[in-house]
Short mmCIF file of C-alpha atoms and ligand atoms in Angstrom, two decimals:
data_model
loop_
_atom_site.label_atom_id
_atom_site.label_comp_id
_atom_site.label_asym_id
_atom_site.label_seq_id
_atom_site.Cartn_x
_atom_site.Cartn_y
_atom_site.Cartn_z
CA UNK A 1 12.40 74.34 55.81
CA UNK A 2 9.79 74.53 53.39
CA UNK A 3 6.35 76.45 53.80
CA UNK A 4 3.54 73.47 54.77
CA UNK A 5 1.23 74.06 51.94
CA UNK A 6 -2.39 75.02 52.72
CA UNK A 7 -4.09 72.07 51.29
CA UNK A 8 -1.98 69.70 54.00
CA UNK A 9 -3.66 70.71 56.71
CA UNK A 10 -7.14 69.69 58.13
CA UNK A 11 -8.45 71.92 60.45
CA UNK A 12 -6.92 70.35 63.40
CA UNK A 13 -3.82 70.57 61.80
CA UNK A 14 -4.68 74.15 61.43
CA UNK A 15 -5.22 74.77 65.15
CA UNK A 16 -1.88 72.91 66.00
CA UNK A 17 -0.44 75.42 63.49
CA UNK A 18 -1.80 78.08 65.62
CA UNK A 19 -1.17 76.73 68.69
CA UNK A 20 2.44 76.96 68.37
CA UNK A 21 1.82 80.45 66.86
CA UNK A 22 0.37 81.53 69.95
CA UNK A 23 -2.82 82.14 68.45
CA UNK A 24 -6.45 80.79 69.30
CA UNK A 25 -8.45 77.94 67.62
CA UNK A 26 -11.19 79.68 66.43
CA UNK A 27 -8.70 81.67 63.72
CA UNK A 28 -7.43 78.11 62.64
CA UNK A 29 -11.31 77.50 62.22
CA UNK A 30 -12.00 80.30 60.59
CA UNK A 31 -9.33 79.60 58.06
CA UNK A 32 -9.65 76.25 57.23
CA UNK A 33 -13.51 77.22 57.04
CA UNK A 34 -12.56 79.85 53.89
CA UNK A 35 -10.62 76.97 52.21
CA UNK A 36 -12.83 73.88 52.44
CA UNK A 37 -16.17 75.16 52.57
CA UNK A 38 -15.90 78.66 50.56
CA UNK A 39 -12.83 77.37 48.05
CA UNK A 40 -10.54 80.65 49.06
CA UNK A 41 -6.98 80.32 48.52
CA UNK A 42 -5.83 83.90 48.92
CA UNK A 43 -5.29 85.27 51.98
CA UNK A 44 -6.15 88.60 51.02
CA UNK A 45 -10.04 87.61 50.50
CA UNK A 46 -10.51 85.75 54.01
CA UNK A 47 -11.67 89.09 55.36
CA UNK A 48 -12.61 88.28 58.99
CA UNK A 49 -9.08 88.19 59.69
CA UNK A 50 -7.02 91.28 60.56
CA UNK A 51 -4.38 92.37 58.35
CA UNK A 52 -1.45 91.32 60.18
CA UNK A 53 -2.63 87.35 60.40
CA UNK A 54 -3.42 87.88 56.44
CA UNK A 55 0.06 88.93 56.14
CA UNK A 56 1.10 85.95 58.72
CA UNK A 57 -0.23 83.32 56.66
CA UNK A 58 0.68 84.52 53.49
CA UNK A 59 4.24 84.18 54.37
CA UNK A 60 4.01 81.26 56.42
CA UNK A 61 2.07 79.12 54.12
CA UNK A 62 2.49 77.77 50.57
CA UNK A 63 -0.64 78.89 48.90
CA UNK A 64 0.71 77.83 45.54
CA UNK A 65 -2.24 75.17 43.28
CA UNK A 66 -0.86 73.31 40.57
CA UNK A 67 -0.57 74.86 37.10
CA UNK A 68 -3.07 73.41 34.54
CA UNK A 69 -1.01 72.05 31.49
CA UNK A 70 -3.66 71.12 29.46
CA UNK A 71 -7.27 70.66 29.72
CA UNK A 72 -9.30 68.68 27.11
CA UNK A 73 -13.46 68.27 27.37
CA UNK A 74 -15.00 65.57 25.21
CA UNK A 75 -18.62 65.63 24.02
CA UNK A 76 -19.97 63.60 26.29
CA UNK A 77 -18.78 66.28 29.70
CA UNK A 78 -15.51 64.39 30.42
CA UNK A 79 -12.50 66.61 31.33
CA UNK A 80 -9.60 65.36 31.42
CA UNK A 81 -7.06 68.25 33.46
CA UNK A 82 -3.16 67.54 33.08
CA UNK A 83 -1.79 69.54 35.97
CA UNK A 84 1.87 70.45 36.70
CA UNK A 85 2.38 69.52 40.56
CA UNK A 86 4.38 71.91 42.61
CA UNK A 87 7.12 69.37 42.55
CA UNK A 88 7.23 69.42 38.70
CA UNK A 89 5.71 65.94 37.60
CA UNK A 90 2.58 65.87 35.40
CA UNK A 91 -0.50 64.90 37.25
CA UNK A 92 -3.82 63.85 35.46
CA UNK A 93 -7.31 63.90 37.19
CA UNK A 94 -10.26 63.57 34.77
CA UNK A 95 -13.82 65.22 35.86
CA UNK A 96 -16.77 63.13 34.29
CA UNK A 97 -20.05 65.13 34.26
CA UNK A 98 -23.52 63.29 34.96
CA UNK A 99 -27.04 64.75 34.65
CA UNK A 100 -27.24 64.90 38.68
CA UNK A 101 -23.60 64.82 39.83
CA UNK A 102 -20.07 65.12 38.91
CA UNK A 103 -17.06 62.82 39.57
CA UNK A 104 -13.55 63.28 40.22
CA UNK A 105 -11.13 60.18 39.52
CA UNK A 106 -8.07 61.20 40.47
CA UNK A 107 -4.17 60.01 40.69
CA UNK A 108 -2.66 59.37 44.20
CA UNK A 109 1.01 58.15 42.27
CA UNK A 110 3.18 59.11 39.31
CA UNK A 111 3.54 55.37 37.89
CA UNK A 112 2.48 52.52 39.13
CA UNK A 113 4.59 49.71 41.23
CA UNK A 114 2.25 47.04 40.36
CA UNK A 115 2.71 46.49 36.82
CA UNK A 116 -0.56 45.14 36.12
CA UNK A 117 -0.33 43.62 32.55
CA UNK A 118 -3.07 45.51 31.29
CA UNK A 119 -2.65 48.73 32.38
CA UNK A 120 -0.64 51.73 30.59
CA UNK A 121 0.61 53.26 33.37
CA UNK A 122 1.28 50.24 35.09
CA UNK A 123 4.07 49.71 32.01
CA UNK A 124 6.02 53.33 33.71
CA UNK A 125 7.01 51.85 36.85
CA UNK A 126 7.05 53.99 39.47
CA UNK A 127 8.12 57.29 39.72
CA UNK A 128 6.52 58.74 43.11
CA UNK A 129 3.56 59.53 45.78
CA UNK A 130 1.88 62.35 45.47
CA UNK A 131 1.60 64.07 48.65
CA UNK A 132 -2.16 64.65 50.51
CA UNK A 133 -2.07 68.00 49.38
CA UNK A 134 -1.21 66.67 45.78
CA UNK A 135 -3.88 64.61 46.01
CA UNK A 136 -6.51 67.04 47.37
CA UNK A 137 -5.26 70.07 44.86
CA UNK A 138 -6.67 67.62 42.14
CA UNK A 139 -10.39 68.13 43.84
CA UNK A 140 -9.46 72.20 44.49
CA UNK A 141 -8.77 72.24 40.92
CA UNK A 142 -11.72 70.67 39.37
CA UNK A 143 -14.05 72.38 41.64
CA UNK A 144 -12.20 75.61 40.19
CA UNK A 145 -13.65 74.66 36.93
CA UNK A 146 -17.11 73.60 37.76
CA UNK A 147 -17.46 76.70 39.80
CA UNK A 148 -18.03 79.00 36.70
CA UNK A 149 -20.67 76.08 36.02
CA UNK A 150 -22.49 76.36 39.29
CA UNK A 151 -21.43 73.17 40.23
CA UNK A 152 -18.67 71.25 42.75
CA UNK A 153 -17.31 67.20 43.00
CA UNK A 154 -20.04 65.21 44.59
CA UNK A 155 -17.92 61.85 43.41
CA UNK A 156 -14.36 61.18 44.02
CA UNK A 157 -13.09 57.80 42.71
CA UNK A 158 -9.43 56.79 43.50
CA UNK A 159 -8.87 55.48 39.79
CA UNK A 160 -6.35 57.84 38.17
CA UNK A 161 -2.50 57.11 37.76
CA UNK A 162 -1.20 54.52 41.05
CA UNK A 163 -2.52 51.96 43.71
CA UNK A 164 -3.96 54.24 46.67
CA UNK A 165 -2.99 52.04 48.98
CA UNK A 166 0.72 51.82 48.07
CA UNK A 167 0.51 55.25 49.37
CA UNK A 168 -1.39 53.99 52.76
CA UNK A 169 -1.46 57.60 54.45
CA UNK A 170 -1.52 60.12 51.88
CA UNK A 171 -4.21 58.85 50.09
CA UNK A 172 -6.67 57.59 53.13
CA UNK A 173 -5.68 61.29 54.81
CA UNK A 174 -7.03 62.99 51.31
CA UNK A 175 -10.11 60.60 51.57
CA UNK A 176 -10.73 61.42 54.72
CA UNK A 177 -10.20 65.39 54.44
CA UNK A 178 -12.97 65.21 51.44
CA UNK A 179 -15.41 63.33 53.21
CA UNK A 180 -14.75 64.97 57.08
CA UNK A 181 -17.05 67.75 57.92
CA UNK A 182 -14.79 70.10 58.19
CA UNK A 183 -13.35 69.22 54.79
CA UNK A 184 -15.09 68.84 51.82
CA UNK A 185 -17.52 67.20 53.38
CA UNK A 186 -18.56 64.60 50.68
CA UNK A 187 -20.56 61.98 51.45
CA UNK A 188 -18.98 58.56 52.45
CA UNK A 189 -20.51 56.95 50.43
CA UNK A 190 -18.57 58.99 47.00
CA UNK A 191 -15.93 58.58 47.90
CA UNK A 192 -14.25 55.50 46.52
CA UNK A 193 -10.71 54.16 47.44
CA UNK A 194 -10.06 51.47 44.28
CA UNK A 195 -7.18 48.95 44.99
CA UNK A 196 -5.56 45.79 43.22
CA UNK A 197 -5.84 44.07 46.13
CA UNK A 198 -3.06 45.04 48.73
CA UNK A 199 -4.40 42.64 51.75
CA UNK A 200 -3.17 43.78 54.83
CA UNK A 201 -4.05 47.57 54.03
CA UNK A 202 -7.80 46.07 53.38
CA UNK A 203 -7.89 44.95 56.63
CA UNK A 204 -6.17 48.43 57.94
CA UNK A 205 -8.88 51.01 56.33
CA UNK A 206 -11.17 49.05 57.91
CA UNK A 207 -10.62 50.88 60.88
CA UNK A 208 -9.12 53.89 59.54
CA UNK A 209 -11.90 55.40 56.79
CA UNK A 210 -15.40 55.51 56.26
CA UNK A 211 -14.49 55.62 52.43
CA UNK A 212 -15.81 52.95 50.22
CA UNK A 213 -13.60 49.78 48.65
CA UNK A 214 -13.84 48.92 45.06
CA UNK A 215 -11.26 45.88 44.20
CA UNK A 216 -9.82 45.78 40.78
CA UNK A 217 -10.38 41.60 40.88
CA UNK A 218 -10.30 41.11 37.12
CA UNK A 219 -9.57 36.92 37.68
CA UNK A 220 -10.77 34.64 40.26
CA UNK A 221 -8.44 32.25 39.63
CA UNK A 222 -4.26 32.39 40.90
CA UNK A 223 -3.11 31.18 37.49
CA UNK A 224 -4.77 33.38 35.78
CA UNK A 225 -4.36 36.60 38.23
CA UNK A 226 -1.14 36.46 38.67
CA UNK A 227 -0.59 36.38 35.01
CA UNK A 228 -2.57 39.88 34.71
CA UNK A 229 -1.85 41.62 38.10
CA UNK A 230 1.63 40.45 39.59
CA UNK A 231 0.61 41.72 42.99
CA UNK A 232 -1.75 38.68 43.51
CA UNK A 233 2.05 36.75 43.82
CA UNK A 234 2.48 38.55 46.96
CA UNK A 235 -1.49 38.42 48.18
CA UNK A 236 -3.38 35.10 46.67
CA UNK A 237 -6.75 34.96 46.34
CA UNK A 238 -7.28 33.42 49.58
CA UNK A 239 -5.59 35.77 51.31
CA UNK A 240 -7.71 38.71 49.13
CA UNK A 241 -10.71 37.11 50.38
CA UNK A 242 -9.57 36.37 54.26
CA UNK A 243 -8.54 40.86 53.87
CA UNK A 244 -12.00 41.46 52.19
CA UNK A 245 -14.04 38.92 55.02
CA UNK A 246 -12.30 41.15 57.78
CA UNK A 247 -13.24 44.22 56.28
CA UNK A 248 -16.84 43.50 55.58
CA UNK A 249 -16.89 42.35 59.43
CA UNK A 250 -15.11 45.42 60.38
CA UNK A 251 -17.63 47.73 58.52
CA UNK A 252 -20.78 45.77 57.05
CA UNK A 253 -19.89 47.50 54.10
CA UNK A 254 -20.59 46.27 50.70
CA UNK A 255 -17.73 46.28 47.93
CA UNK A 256 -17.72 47.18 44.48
CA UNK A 257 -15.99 44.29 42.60
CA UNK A 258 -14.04 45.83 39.30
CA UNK A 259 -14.18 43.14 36.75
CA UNK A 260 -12.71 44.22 33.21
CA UNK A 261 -13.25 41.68 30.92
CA UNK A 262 -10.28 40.79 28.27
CA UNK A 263 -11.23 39.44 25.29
CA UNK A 264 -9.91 35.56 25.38
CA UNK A 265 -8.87 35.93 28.78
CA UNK A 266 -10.98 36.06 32.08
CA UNK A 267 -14.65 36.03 30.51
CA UNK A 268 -15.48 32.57 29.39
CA UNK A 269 -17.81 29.68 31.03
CA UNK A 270 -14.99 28.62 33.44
CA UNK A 271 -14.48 32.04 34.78
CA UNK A 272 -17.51 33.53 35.40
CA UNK A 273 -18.19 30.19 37.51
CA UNK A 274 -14.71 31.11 39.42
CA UNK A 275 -16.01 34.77 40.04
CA UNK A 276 -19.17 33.12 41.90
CA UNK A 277 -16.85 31.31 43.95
CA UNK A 278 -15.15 33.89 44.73
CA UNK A 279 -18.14 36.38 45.55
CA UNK A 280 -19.75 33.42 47.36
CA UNK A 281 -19.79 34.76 51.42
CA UNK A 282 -19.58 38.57 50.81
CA UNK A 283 -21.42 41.49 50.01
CA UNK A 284 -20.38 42.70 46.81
CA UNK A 285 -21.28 44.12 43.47
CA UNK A 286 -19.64 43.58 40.23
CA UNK A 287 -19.32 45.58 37.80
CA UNK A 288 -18.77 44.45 34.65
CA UNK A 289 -15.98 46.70 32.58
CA UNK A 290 -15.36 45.97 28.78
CA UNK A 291 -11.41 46.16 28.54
CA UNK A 292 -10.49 49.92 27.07
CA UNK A 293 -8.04 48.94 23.90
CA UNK A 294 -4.64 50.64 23.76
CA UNK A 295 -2.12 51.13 21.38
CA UNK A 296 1.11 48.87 22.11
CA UNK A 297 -0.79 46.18 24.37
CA UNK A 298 -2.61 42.90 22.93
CA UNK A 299 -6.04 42.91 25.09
CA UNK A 300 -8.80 43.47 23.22
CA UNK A 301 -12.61 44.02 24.77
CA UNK A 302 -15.03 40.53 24.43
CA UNK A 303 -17.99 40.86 21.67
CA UNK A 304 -21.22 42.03 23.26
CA UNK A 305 -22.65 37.82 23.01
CA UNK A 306 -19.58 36.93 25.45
CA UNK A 307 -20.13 40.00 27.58
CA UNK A 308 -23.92 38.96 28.06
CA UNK A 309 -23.15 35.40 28.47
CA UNK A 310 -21.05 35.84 31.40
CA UNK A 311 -23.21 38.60 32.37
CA UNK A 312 -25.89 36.52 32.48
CA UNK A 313 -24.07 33.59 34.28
CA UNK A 314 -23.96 36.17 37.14
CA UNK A 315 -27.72 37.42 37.07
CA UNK A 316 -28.87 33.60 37.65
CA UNK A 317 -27.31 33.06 40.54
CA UNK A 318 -28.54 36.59 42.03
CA UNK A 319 -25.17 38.34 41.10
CA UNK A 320 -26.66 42.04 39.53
CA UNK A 321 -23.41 43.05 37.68
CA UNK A 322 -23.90 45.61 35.53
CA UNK A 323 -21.63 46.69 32.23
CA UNK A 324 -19.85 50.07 32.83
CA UNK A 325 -19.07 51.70 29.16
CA UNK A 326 -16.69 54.15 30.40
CA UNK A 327 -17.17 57.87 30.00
CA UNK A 328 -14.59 60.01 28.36
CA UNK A 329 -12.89 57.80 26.00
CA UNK A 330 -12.73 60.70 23.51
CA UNK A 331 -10.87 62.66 25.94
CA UNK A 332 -9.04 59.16 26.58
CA UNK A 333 -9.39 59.91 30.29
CA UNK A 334 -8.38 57.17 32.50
CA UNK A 335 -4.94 55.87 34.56
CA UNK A 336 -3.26 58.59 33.09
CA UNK A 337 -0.24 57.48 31.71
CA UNK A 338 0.78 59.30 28.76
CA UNK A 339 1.34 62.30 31.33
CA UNK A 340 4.29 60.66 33.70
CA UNK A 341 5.89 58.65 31.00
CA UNK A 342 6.15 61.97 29.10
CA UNK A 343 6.78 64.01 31.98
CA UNK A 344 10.25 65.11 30.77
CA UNK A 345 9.17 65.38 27.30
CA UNK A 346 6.53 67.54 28.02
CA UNK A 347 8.42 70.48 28.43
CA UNK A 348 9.47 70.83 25.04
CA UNK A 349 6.84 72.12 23.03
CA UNK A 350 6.78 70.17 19.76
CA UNK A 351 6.87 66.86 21.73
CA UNK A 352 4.29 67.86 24.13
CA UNK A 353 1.92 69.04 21.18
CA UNK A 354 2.71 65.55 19.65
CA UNK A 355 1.74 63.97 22.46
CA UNK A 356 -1.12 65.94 23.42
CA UNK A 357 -2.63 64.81 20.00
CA UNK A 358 -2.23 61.04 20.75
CA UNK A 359 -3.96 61.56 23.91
CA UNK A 360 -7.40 61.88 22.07
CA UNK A 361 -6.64 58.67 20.23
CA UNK A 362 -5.13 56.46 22.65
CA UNK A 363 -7.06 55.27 26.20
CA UNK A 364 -10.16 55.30 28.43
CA UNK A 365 -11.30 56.29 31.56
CA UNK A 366 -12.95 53.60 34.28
CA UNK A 367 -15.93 54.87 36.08
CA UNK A 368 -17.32 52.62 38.09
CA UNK A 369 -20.97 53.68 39.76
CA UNK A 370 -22.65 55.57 36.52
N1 LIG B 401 -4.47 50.93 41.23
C1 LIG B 401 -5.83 50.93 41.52
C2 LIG B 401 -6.55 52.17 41.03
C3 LIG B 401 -6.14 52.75 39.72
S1 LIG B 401 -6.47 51.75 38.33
C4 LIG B 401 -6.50 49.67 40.97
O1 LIG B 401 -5.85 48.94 40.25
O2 LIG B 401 -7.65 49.44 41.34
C5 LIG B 401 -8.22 52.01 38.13
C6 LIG B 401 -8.90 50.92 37.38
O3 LIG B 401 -8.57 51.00 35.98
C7 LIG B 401 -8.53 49.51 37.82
O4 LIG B 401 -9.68 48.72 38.02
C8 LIG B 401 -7.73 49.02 36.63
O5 LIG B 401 -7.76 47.64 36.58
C9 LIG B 401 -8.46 49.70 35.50
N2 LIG B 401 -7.81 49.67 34.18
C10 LIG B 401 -6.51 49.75 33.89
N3 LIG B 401 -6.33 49.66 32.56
C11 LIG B 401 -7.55 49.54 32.01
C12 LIG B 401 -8.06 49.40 30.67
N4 LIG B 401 -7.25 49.41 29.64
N5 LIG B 401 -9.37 49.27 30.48
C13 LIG B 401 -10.23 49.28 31.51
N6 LIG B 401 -9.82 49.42 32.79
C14 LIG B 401 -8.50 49.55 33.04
FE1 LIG B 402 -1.25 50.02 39.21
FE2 LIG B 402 -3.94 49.82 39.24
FE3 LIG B 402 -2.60 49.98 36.91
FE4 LIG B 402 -2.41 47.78 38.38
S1 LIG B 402 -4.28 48.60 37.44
S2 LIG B 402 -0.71 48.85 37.41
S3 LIG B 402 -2.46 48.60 40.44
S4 LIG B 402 -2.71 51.55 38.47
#
């Protein structure tokens, strides 16, 4: 059987560990205390354990972090971290660096089931889940870096490669580990699960995290949505709205509504009055995301005049929705697709240094609360 890695277990999970071991609670404590709080991954340095239950859990447990493949900072702080997973796909988590905090948006797939029209890596398909520890070795890693810098996550945002909630329990368990005490111990409040609108597992986190909800909407009308995010065949607008109603009920917890706008698409007259509609009963905010161009798709980003029309449309009927220029479009660090279509690629040198060189010129991250 294989070794449970050390980053898929919360502290409870720990003590069950130990439980079975025969040992007490308070050495499961004291070890998941040296990996969330203090960032220790080597057994050697926890050194208020004895020697033998250093030498325990270094055989026991996988203590293995994913390998960094590449690592590209832009000018304006963005990093964007390609990281080989223990399994062997290519993972990509991008750290975005503000004046008074620092954000993680990281990848809870390989691919993307939803094939959203728009989106690069939602033109892979699927490939697989990453794993809670997957997931939560992304926020290790980065807080690896920023440690030479003094600094740790204080941001996580669910927007890398995949659709969290495809991947219902490894991705709400990661959320939860960064924001529980005993975790990472973020605040609730940054850390943001971003979905295209998967209904029924709205209505589930409800109940099971204290994370926040942003909802990629992009179209308030089913013609239209379906056109740019096939999912909204399976969950209409109505039935987006009945999921989001619940979960405001549920938590009296505001939403961030992700609105990219595509030039010629979903940003005229007609659809900023369907986005009222839509908003009309909840408490949301919209942000307002010009759409990041791409090679080898046909969106294109509005003018500035249509932005602030539609902006504007908003603003007089008391809708604040701010435009969110995303950071690290010279590192092109966003749903991370040139990594998992690549993935077998990548190991051959040439093609990977090709590739790594398009990277710079090809897409953009989406950061939603700047
Ligand atoms: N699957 C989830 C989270 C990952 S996608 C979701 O769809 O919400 C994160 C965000 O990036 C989504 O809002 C998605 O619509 C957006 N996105 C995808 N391609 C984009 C592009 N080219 N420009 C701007 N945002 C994009
Ligand atoms: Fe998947 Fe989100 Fe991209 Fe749609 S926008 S394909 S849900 S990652």
């Amino acid at each position: 059987m294989d070794k449970p890695h050390f980053l898929s277990m919360n502290r409870d999970e720990y003590r069950e560990l130990f439980k079975l071991w025969g040992l007490p609670k308070f050495r499961a404590d004291q070890i998941s205390q040296w990996i969330y709080k203090d960032a220790v991954h080597d057994p050697e340095q926890m050194t208020n354990l004895s020697k033998e239950l250093r030498q325990k859990i270094f055989s026991e447990i996988d203590w293995r972090l994913p390998s960094i493949v590449d690592q590209v900072t832009g000018q304006d702080g963005s990093t964007k971290l390609l990281l080989r997973s223990l399994k062997g796909q290519l993972v990509e988590t991008v750290l975005l660096r503000y004046e008074n905090r620092t954000s993680l948006c990281v990848s809870s797939q390989v691919g993307c089931k939803l094939a959203c029209d728009f989106c690069q890596t939602g033109k892979l398909g699927f490939v697989r889940h990453l794993d809670r520890a997957e997931i939560i070795s992304q926020l290790f890693m980065a807080n690896e870096i920023l440690r030479k810098e003094g600094l740790r996550v204080t941001h996580v945002v669910f927007m890398g490669m995949g659709e969290p909630l495809d991947n219902y329990n490894n991705a709400v368990g990661a959320a939860n580990v960064m924001m529980a005490e005993d975790g990472f111990f973020l605040s609730a409040r940054h850390v943001t699960l971003s979905t295209s609108g998967l209904a029924p597992e709205i209505e589930k986190l409800a109940t099971d995290s204290r994370a926040a909800l942003a909802l990629s909407l992009h179209a308030s009308r089913d013609d239209l949505r379906t056109k740019l995010m096939p999912i909204n065949r399976r969950y209409n607008l109505e039935r987006l709205k009945q999921a989001l109603l619940h979960y405001q009920k549920v938590t009296d917890k505001k939403i961030t509504i992700e609105y990219i706008m595509i030039k010629d698409t979903n940003c005229g007259p007609q659809e900023a009055k369907e986005l009222v509609k839509f908003i009309h009963g909840l408490k949301a905010k919209v942000n307002l995301i010009p759409f990041n161009a791409h090679p080898g798709l046909p969106f294109q980003r509005p003018d500035d005049e249509e932005i602030r029309s539609f902006q504007k449309y908003l603003a007089d009927r008391s809708i604040p929705a701010p435009v969110r220029y995303s950071k690290g479009l010279e590192v092109s660090a966003a749903c991370g697709q040139l990594a998992a279509k690549h993935a077998e690629e990548l190991h051959s040198k040439p093609e990977r240094k090709r590739l790594v060189s398009q990277m710079d010129a090809s897409f953009a991250p989406v950061e939603v609360s700047l």
